[in-house]
Amino acid sequence: DKGGFKHYMLKEIYEQPAATQAAFHDRIQDGLVNENVFGEQAAKIFDQVKQIQIIACGTSYHAGMIAKYWMEGLAGIPCHVEVASEYRYRPVVIQQGTLFISISQSGETADTLAALRDVQDQILASLTICNVPGSSLVRESDLHLMTNAGPEIGVASTKAFTTQLVALLLTTLVIGRRFSLTQEKEREIVNALQQLPSLIEQSIAMDAEIEEMSQAFAEKHHSLFLGRGTLYPVAMEGALKLKEISYIHAEAYPAGELKHGPLALVDKDMPVVTVAPRNDMLDKLKANLQEVSARGGELFVFAGCTQNLQSAEGVHVLGMPEIPEILEPIVYTVPLQLLSYHVAVLKGTDVDQPRNLAKSVTVE
Ligand code: F6R
């Protein structure tokens, strides 16, 4: 049942305020994360963690990339992240005290499951962040944290991703306690989380504006997505969404890499999308962006502080609400989902069932 929406994907984008809420609200107790929700053995296992290895595919891999910024940046937990299909086929060095975290909407992705099975006897323990109760990854992992997104029907992952991010943030907090994360900081982040559903609501409210913007993409064959820090994986996720459902070639780069090559591609036929929440980053990006607009390139900037970045010839600025820094990657994902959705609708593709793709990749 599409609940009155034209596509499951749009319905699932609109479900994100409630879905992200379901991903955290039962897990908070007295302003802190209740670590028992990870499983009976959780405390004992977390006490022994020395580093983390995250494994996933596709959109779930992008969630893992963001988690790495959080694990290392917020809590000083050494963290590696790799796509499952690479990790499982190369000789790997697994250090003592490694917590193996798999991230998967379906819990059945063949490469992710194989990676876990291969390392079982070399790791401290396994934790899966998963949306499907009783799935293979949940059954075969020592600990699990369900994302509580509810069934996701659209092949392009939307609410599964934002709820994975919430679950990974909770995971960062409980393991971070054993590293450099203070209780004060944890309270601050838990507090910020309470604002997440309404911030996502506010991004969804930009839908009409984004739909209008999508017209600039419908006739294009290529596009670039830029972001820095945790917004770099968000740019990757935005590019993946556009590729999957609109079949427009989209590439994501860390903003600082633009001048190291891809700038050469930019002209009037190559729209550039940037997610640029804060001033510090905006200043650096602006210099890059000016070079692009000088080549007739069209820029679409999702910006947090619009005061020194104005729409001009070839530069389109969409102002985002004020967002606590920790929540930026979650909230900035939403307008990119809407953008790819509207581009695909304009192009008349099969949004919920893109060609060549399956919802659950249970074979290699
Ligand atoms: C993209 C998408 C895929 C999946 C990937 C992993 O929109 O849905 O890239 O993210 O196939 O699937 P799960 O998360 O089920 O392991």
PDB file of C-alpha atoms and ligand atoms in Angstrom, residues 57-60 103-107 109 155-157 164 240-241 244 361, ligand 1:
ATOM      1  CA  CYS A  57      27.637  -2.751   0.481  1.00  0.00           C
ATOM      2  CA  GLY A  58      26.061   0.110  -1.454  1.00  0.00           C
ATOM      3  CA  THR A  59      24.023   2.554   0.569  1.00  0.00           C
ATOM      4  CA  SER A  60      24.806   0.666   3.767  1.00  0.00           C
ATOM      5  CA  ILE A 103      25.432  -2.903   8.187  1.00  0.00           C
ATOM      6  CA  SER A 104      22.611  -4.201   6.032  1.00  0.00           C
ATOM      7  CA  GLN A 105      19.010  -3.293   5.369  1.00  0.00           C
ATOM      8  CA  SER A 106      18.046  -6.826   4.339  1.00  0.00           C
ATOM      9  CA  GLY A 107      20.429  -8.839   6.491  1.00  0.00           C
ATOM     10  CA  THR A 109      23.428  -9.533   1.291  1.00  0.00           C
ATOM     11  CA  VAL A 155      14.697  -0.710  -4.378  1.00  0.00           C
ATOM     12  CA  ALA A 156      16.533   2.581  -3.793  1.00  0.00           C
ATOM     13  CA  SER A 157      17.255   2.699  -0.096  1.00  0.00           C
ATOM     14  CA  GLN A 164      21.152   3.081   9.978  1.00  0.00           C
ATOM     15  CA  LEU A 240      24.176   6.679  -6.038  1.00  0.00           C
ATOM     16  CA  LYS A 241      20.479   7.551  -5.733  1.00  0.00           C
ATOM     17  CA  GLU A 244      20.081   4.126  -9.676  1.00  0.00           C
ATOM     18  CA  VAL A 361      21.452  -9.109  -3.433  1.00  0.00           C
TER      19      VAL A 361
HETATM   20  C1  F6R B   1      20.986   1.452  -2.962  1.00  0.00           C
HETATM   21  C2  F6R B   1      20.766   0.135  -2.412  1.00  0.00           C
HETATM   22  C3  F6R B   1      21.868  -0.867  -2.413  1.00  0.00           C
HETATM   23  C4  F6R B   1      21.927  -1.575  -1.058  1.00  0.00           C
HETATM   24  C5  F6R B   1      22.980  -2.691  -1.085  1.00  0.00           C
HETATM   25  C6  F6R B   1      23.149  -3.349   0.271  1.00  0.00           C
HETATM   26  O1  F6R B   1      19.868   2.258  -2.910  1.00  0.00           O
HETATM   27  O2  F6R B   1      19.684  -0.150  -1.927  1.00  0.00           O
HETATM   28  O3  F6R B   1      23.088  -0.249  -2.717  1.00  0.00           O
HETATM   29  O4  F6R B   1      22.241  -0.635  -0.086  1.00  0.00           O
HETATM   30  O5  F6R B   1      22.603  -3.661  -2.034  1.00  0.00           O
HETATM   31  O6  F6R B   1      21.956  -3.935   0.699  1.00  0.00           O
HETATM   32  P1  F6R B   1      21.733  -4.288   2.215  1.00  0.00           P
HETATM   33  O7  F6R B   1      21.738  -3.022   2.992  1.00  0.00           O
HETATM   34  O8  F6R B   1      20.401  -4.999   2.254  1.00  0.00           O
HETATM   35  O9  F6R B   1      22.871  -5.182   2.633  1.00  0.00           O
END
